[in-house]
XYZ file of N, CA and C in Angstrom:
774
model
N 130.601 -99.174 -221.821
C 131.018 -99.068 -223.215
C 130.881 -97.637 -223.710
N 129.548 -96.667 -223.308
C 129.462 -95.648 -223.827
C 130.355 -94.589 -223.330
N 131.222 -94.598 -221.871
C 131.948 -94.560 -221.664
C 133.844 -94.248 -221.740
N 133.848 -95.854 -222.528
C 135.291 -96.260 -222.924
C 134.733 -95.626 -224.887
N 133.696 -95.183 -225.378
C 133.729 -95.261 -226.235
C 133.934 -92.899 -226.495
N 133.573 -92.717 -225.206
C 133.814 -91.584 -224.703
C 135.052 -90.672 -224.905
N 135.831 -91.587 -224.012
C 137.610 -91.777 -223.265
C 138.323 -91.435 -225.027
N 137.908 -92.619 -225.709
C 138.651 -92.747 -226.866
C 138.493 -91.488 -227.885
N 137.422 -91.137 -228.066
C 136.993 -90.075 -229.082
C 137.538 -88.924 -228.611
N 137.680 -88.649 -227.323
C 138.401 -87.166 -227.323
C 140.041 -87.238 -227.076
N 140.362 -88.578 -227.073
C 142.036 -89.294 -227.269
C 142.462 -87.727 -226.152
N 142.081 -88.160 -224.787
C 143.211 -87.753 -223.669
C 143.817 -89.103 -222.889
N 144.663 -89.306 -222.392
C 145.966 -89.822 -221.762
C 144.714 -89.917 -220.302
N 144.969 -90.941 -219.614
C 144.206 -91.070 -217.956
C 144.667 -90.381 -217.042
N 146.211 -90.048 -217.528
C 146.810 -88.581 -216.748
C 146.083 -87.330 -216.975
N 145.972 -87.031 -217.983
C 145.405 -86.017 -218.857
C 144.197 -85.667 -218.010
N 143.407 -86.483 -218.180
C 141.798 -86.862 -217.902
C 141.745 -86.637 -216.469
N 142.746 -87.267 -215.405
C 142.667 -86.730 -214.103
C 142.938 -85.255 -213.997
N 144.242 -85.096 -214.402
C 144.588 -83.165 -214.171
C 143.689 -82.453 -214.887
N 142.401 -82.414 -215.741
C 141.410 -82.065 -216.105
C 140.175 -82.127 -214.875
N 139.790 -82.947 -214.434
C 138.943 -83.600 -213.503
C 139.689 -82.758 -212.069
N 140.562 -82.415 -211.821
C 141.211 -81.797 -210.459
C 140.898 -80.234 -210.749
N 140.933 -79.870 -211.994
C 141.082 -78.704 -212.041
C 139.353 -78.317 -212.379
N 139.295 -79.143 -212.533
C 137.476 -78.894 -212.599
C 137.142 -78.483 -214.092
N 137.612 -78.771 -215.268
C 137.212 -78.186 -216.214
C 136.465 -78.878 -217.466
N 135.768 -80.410 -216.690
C 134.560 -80.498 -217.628
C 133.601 -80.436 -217.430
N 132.716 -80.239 -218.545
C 131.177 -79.875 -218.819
C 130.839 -80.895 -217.785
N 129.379 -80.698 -217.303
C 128.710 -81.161 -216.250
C 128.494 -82.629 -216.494
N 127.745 -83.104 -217.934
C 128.097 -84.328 -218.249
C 128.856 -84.966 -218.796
N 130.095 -84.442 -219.318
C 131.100 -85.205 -219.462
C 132.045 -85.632 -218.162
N 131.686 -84.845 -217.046
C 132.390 -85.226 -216.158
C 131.896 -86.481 -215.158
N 130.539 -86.893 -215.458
C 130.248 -87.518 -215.018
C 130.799 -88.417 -215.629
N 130.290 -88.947 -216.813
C 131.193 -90.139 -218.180
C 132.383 -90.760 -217.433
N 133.646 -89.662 -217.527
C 134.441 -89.549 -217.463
C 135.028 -90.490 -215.583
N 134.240 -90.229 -214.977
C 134.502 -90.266 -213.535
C 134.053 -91.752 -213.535
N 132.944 -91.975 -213.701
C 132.231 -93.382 -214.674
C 133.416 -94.382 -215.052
N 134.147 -93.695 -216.238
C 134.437 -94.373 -217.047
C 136.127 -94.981 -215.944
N 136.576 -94.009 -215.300
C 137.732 -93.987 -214.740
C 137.620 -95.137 -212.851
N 136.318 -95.123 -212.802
C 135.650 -96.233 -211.738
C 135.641 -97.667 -212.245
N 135.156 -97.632 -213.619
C 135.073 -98.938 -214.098
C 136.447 -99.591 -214.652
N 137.333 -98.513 -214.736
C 138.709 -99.133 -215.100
C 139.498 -99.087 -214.103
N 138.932 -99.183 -212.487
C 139.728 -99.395 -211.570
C 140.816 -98.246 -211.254
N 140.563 -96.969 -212.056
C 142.070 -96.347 -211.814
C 141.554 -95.161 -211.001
N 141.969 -95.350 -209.805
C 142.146 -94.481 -208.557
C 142.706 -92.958 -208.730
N 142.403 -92.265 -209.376
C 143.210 -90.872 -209.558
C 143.692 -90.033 -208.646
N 143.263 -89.875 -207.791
C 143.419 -89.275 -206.292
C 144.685 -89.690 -205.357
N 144.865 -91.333 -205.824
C 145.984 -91.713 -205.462
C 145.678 -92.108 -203.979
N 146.436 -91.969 -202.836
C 146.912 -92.323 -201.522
C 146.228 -90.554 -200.999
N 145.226 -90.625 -200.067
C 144.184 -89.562 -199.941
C 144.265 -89.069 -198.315
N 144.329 -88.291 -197.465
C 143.819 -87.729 -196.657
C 142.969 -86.849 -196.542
N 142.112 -86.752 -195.601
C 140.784 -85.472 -195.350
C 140.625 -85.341 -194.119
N 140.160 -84.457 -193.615
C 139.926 -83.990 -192.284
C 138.683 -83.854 -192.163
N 137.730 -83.804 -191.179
C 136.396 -83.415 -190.675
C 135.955 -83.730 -188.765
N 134.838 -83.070 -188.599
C 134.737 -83.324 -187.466
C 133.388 -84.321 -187.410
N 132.683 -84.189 -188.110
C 131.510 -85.288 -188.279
C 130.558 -84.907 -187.222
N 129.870 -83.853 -186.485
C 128.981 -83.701 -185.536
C 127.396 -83.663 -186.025
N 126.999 -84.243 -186.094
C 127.081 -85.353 -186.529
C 127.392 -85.753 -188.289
N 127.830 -86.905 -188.285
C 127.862 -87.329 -189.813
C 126.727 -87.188 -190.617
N 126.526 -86.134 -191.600
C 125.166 -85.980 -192.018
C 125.258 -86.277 -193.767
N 124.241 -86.241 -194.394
C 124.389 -86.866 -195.994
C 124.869 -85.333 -197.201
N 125.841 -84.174 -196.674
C 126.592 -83.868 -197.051
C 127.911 -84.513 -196.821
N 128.704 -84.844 -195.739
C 129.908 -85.777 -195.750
C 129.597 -87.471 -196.254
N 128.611 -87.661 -196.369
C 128.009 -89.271 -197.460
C 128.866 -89.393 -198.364
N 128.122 -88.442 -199.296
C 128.356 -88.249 -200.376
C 129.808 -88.066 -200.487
N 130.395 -86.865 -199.747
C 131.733 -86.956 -200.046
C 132.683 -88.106 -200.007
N 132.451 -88.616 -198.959
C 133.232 -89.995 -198.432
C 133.386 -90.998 -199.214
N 132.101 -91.738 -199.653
C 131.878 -92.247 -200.512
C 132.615 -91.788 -201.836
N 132.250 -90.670 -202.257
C 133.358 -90.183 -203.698
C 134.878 -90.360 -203.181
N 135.352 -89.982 -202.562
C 136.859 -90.122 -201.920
C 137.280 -90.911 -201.812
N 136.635 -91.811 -201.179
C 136.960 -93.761 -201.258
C 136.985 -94.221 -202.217
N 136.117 -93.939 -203.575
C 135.608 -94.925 -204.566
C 137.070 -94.607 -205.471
N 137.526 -92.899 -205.601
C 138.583 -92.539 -206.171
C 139.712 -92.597 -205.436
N 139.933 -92.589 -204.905
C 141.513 -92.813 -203.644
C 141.794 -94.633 -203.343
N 143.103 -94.782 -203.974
C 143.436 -95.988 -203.390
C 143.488 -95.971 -202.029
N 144.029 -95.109 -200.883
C 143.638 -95.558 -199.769
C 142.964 -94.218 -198.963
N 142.067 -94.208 -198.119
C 142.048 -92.759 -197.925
C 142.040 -92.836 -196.344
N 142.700 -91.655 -195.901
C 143.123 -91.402 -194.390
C 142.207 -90.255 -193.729
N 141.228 -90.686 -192.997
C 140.206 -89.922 -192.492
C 140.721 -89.493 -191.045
N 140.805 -88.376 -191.211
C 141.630 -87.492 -189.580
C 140.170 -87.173 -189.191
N 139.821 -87.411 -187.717
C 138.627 -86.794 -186.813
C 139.464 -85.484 -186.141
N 139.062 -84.715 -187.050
C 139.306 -83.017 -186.421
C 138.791 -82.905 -184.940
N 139.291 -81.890 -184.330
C 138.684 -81.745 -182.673
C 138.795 -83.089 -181.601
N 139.831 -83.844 -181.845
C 139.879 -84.965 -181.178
C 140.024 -85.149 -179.801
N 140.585 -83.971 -179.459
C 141.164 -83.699 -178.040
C 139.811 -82.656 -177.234
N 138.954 -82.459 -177.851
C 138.099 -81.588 -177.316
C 136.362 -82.247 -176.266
N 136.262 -81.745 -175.297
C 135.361 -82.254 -174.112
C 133.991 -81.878 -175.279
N 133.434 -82.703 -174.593
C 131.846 -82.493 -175.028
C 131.416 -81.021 -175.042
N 131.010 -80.345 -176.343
C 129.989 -78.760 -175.663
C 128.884 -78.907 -177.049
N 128.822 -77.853 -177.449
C 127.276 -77.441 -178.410
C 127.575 -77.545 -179.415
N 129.285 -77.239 -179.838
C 129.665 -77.488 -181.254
C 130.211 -78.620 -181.289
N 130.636 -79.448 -180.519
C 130.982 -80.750 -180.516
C 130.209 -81.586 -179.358
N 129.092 -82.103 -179.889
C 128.888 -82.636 -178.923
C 128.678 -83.969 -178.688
N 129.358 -84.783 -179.927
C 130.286 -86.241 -179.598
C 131.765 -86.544 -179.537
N 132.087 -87.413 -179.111
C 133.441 -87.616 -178.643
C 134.132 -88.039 -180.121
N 134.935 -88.147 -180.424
C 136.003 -88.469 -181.134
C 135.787 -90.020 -181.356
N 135.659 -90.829 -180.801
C 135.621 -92.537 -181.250
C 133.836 -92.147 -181.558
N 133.012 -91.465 -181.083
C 131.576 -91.840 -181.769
C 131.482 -90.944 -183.022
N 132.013 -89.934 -183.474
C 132.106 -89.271 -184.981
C 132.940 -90.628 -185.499
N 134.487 -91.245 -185.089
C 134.730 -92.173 -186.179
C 133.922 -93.223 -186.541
N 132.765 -94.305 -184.914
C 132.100 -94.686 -185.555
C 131.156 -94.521 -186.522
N 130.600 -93.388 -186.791
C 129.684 -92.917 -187.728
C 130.278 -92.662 -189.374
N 131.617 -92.349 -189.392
C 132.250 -92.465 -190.568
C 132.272 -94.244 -191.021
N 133.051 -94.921 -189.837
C 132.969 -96.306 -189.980
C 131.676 -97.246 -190.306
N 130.441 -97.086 -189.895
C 129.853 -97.750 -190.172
C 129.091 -97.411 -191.490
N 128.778 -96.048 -191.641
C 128.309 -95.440 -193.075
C 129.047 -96.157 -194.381
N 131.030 -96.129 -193.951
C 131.429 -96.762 -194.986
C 131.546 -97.830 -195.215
N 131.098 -98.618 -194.534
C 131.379 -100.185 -194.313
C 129.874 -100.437 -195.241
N 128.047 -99.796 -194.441
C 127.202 -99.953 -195.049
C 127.369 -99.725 -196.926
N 128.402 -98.950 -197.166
C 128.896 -98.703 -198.754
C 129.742 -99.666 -199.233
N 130.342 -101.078 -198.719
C 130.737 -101.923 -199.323
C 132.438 -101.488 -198.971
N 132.891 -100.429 -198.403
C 133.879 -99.871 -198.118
C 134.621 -101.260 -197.038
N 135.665 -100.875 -196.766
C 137.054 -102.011 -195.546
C 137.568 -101.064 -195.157
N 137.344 -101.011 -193.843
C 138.460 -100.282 -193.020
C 139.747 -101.142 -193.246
N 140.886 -100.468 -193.516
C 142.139 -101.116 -193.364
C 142.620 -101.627 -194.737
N 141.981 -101.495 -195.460
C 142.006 -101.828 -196.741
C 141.709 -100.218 -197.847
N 140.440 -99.781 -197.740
C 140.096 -98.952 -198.125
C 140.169 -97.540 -197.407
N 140.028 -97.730 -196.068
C 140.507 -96.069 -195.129
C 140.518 -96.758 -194.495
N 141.461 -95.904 -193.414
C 141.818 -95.790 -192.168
C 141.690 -94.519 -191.291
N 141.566 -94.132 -190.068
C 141.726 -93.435 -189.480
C 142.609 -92.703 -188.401
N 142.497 -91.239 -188.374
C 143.628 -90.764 -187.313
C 143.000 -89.924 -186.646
N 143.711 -89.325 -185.466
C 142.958 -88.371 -184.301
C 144.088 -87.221 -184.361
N 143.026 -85.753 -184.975
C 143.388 -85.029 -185.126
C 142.930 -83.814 -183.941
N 144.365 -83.176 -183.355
C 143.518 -82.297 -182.187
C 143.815 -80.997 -182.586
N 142.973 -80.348 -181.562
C 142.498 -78.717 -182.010
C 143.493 -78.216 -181.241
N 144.911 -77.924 -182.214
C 146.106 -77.679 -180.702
C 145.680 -75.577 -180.653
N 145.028 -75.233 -181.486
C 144.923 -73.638 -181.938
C 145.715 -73.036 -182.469
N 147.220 -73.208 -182.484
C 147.716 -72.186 -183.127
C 147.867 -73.371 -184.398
N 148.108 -71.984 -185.645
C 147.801 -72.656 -187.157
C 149.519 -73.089 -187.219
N 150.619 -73.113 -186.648
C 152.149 -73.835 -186.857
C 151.758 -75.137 -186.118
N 151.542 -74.794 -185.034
C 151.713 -76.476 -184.325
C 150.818 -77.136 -184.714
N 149.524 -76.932 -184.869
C 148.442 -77.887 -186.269
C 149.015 -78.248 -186.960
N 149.377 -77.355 -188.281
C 150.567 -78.121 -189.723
C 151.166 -79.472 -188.968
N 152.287 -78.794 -188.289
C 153.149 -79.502 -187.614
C 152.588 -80.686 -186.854
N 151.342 -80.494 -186.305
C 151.202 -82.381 -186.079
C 150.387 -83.218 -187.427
N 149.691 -82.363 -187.882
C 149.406 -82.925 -189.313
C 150.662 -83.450 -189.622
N 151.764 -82.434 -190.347
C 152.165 -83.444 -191.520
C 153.130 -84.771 -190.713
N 153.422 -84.332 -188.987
C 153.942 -85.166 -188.667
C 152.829 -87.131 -188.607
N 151.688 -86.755 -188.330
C 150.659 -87.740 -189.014
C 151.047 -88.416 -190.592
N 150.702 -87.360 -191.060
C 150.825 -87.733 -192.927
C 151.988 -88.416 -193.170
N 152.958 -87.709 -192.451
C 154.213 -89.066 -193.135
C 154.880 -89.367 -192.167
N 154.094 -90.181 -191.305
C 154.484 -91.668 -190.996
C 154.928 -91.237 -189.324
N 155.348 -90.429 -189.164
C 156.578 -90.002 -187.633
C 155.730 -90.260 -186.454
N 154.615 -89.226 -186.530
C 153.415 -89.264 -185.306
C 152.583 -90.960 -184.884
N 153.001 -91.478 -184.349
C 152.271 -93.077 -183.998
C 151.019 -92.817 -183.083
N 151.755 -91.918 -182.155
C 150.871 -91.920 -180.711
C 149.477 -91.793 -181.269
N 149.054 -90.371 -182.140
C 147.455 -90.345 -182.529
C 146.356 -90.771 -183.257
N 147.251 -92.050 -183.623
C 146.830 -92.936 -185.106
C 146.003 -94.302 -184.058
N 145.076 -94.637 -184.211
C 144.150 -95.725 -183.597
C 144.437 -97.304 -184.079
N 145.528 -97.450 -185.168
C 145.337 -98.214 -185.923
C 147.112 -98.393 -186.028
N 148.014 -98.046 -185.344
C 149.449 -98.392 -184.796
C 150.503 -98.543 -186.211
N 151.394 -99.309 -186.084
C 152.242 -98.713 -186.680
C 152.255 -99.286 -187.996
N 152.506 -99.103 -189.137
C 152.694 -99.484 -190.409
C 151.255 -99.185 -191.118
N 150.536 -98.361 -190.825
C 149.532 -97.314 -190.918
C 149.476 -96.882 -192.222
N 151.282 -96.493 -192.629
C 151.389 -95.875 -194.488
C 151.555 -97.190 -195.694
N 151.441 -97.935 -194.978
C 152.150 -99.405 -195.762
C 151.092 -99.170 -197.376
N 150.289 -98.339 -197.662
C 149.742 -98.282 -198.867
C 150.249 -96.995 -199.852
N 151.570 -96.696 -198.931
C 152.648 -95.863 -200.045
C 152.139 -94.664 -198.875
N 153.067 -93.552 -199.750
C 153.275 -92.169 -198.950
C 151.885 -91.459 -199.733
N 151.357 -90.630 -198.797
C 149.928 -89.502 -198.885
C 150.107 -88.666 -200.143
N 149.239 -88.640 -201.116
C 150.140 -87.970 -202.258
C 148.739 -86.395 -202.514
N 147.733 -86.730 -202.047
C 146.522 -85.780 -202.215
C 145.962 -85.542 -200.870
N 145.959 -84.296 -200.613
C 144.943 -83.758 -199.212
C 143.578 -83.142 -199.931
N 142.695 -83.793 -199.495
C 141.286 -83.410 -199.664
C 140.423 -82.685 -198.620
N 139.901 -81.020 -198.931
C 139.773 -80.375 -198.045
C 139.071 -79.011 -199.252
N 138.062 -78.658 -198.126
C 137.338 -77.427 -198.749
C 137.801 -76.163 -198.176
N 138.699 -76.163 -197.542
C 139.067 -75.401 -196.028
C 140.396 -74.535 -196.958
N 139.867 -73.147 -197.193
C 141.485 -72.252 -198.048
C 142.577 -72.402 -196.814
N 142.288 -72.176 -195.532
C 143.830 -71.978 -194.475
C 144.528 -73.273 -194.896
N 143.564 -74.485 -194.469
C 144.024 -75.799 -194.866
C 145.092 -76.072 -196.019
N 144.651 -75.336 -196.755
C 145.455 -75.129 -198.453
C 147.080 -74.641 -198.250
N 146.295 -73.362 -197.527
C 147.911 -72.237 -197.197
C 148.719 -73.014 -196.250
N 148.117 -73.435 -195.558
C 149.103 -74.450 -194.461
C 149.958 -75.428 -194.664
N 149.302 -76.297 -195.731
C 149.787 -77.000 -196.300
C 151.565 -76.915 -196.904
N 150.957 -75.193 -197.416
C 151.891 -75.194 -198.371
C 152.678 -75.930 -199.720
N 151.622 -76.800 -200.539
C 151.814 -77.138 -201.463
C 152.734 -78.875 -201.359
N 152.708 -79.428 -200.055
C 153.620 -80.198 -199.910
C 152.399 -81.552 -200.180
N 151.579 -81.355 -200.304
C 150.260 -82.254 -200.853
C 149.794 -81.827 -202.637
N 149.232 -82.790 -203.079
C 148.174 -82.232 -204.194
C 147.072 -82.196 -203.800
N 146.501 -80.436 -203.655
C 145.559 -80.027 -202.759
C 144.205 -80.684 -203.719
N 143.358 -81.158 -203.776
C 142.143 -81.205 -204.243
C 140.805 -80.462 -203.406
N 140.360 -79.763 -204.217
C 138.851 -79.123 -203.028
C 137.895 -80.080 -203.191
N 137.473 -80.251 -202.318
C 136.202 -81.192 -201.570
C 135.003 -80.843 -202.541
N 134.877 -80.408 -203.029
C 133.429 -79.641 -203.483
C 133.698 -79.954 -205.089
N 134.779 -80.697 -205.516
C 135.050 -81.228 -206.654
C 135.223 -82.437 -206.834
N 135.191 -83.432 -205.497
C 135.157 -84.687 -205.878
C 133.602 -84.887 -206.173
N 132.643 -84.431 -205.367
C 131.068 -84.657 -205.623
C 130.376 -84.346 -206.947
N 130.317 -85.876 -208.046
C 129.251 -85.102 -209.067
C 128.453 -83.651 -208.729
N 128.273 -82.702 -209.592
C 127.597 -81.781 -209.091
C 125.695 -82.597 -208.861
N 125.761 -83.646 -209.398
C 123.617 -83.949 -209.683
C 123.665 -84.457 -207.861
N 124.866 -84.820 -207.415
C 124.976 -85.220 -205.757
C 124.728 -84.246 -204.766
N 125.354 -82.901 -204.863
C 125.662 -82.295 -203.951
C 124.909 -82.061 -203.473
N 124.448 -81.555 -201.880
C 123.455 -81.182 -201.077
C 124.241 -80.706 -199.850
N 123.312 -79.253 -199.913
C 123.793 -78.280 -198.654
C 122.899 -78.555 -197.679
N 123.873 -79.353 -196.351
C 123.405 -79.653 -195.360
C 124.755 -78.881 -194.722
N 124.178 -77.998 -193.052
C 124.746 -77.976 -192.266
C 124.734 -78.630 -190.801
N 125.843 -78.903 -190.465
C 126.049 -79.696 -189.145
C 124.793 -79.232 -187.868
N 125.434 -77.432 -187.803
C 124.720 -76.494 -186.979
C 123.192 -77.075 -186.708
N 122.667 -77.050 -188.058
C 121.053 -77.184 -188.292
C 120.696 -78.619 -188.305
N 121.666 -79.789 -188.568
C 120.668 -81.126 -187.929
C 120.951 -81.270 -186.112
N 121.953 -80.321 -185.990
C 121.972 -80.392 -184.446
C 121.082 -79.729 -183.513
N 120.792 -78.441 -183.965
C 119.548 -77.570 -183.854
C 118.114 -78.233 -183.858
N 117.874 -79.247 -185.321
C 116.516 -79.865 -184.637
C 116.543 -81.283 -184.354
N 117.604 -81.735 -184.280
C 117.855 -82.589 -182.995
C 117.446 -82.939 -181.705
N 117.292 -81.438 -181.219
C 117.338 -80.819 -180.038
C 116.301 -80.705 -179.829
N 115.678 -80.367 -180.605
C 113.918 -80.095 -180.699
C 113.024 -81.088 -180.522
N 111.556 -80.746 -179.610
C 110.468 -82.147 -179.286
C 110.359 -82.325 -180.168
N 109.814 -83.418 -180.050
C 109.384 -84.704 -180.884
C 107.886 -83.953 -182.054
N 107.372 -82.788 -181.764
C 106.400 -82.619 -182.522
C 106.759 -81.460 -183.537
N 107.859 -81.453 -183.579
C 108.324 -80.452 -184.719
C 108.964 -80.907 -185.811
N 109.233 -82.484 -185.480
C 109.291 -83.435 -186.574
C 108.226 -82.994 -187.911
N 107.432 -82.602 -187.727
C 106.298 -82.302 -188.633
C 107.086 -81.218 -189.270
N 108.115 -80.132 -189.120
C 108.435 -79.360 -189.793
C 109.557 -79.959 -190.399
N 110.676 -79.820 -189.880
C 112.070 -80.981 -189.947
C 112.284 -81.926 -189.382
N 112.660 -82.748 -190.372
C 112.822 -84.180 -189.252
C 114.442 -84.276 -189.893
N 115.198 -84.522 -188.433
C 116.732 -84.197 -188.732
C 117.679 -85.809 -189.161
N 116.406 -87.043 -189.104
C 116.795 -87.870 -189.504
C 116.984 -88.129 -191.385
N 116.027 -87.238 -191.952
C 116.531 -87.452 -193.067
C 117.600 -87.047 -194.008
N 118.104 -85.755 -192.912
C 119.691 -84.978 -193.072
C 121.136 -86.550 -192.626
N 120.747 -87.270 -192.374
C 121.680 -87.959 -192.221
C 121.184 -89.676 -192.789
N 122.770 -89.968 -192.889
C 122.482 -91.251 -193.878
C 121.597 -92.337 -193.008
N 120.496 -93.357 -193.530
C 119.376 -94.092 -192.639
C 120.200 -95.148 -192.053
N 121.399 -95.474 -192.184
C 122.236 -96.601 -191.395
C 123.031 -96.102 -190.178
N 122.153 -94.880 -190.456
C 122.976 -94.285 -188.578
C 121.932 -93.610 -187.910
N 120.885 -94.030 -187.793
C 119.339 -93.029 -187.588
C 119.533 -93.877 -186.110
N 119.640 -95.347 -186.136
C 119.281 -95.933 -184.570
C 120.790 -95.451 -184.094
N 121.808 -95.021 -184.465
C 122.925 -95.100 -183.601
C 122.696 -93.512 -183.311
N 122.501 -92.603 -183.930
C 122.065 -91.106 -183.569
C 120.952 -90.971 -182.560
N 120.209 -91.825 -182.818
C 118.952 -91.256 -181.911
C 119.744 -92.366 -180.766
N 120.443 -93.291 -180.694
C 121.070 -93.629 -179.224
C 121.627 -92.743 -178.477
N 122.286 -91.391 -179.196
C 123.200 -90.468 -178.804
C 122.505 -89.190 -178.288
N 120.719 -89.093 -178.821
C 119.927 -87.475 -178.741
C 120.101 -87.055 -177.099
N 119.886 -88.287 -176.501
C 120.029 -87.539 -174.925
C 121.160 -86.953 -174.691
N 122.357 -86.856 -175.030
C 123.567 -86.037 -175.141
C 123.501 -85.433 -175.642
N 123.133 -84.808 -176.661
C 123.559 -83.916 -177.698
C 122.093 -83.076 -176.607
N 120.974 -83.274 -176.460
C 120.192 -82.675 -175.471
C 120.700 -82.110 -174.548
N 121.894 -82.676 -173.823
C 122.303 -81.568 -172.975
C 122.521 -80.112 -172.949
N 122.701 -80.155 -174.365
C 123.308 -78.729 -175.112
C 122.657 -78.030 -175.581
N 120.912 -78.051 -175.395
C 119.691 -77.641 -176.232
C 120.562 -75.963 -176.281
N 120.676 -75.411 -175.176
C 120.965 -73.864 -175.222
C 121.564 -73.789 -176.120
N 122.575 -74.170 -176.070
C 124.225 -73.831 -176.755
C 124.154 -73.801 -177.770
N 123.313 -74.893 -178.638
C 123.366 -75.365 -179.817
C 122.363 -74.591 -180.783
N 120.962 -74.040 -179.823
C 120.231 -73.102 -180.239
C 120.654 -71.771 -180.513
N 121.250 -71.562 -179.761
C 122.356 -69.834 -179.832
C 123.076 -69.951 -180.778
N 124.185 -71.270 -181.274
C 124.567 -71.121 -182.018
C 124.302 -71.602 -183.437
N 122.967 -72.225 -183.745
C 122.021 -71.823 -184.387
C 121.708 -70.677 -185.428
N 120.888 -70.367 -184.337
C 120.663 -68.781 -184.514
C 121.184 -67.127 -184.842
N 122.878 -68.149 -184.667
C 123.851 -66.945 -184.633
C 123.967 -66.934 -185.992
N 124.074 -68.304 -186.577
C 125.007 -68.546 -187.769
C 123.201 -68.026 -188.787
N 122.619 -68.514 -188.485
C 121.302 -67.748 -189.403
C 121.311 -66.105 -189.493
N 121.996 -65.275 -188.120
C 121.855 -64.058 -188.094
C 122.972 -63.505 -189.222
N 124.244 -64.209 -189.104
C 125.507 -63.803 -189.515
C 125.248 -64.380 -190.742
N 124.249 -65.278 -191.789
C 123.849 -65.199 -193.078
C 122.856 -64.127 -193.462
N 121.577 -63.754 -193.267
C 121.043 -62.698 -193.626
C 121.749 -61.175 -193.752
N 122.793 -61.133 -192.804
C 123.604 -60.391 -192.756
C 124.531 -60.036 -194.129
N 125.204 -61.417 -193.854
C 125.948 -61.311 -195.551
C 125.056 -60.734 -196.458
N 123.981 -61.587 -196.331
C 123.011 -61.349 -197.910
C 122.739 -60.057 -197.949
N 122.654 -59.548 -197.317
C 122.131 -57.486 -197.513
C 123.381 -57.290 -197.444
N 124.243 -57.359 -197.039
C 125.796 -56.737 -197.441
C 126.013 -56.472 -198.821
């Protein structure tokens, strides 16, 4: 009620109120209200949604997002980035175990695959034309082969918003989406800077350094037994994953005195 009693007093249009909300331009708590108020009236603003990620692991920075993306997107289309890529230090699960970890996180959220998202397999072809190019051949409808979930895949209308924090992503695009940045669907009282790098880093690490970080609480608790099923793999990579670690800590202090 406090809400709908919200909506009314500043008399904007639910159009209005979304292209406000995309562009990011309310106060911290009115945008909450507002996001509130636009959940409880069922109206999906985001529309028909795609996003990309690689999920190594799924940690409670992509939670949060997912969860916001779903709750606002009538349907949302989750691409597993790096799909085509062998096990190493920066990837060091396969493509069906990052989607299970999206899948079961959203399901534990009351979420339906097939109803609420679906998924596609997105590969690391390298050059930034033939990427676009199997993207948007994905997005509308042409590409079957990399979709897990076969044909009639768009039957919840054509992709009308790409959700992505990624600027190339943007330029690539070229405007043939309504770009939304990732870092604007998340209430700001949500957000939390977690990196992939660093729950993989002490991952890797014995069991008695838990006392410093424990990398289970970087990720959501309905995937703690399916992660720690996976540590002896991701162990293979102690080096790799430590170097690159360490790199990405060197190449921040760096910035910061710059």
């Amino acid at each position: 009620k406090i809400a709908k009693d919200f909506i009314e007093k500043i008399m904007f249009s639910n159009d209005e109120i979304i292209n406000l909300l995309d562009q990011n331009l309310f106060l911290f708590d009115h945008e909450t209200v507002v996001k509130d108020y636009l959940h409880h009236e069922k109206i999906k603003y985001h529309g028909v949604s795609a996003t990309i990620a690689r999920f190594k692991p799924l940690h409670i920075g992509h939670a949060v997002f997912l969860t916001e993306a779903c709750r606002h997107s009538k349907h949302l289309y989750i691409g597993i980035g790096s799909s085509d890529k062998d096990r190493s230090p920066t990837n060091p699960y396969t493509a069906e175990e990052s989607m299970m970890m999206a899948k079961t996180y959203l399901e534990s959220e009351g979420f339906v695959e097939g109803k609420d998202f679906s998924f596609f397999y997105m590969k690391d072809v390298g050059k930034d034309g033939l990427w676009t190019k199997n993207l948007l051949n994905i997005l509308e409808g042409i590409n079957e082969a990399d979709t897990p979930f076969g044909k009639g895949h768009l039957s919840f209308g054509k992709v009308n918003s790409f959700i992505s924090s990624n600027k190339l992503v943007k330029e690539l695009l070229g405007g043939r989406y309504h770009f939304v940045e990732a870092f604007n669907i998340v209430p700001r009282e949500l957000r939390v800077d977690v990196k992939g790098s660093a729950v993989r880093y002490w991952m890797v690490q014995d069991e008695d350094m838990v006392q410093y970080i424990d990398w289970r609480k970087d990720v959501p608790a309905v995937l703690v037994p399916y992660l720690e099923s996976l540590v002896g793999q991701v162990k293979k990579f102690k080096d790799g994953i430590e170097a690159e670690y360490k790199k990405k800590l060197q190449e921040k202090e760096e910035s910061i005195q710059a």
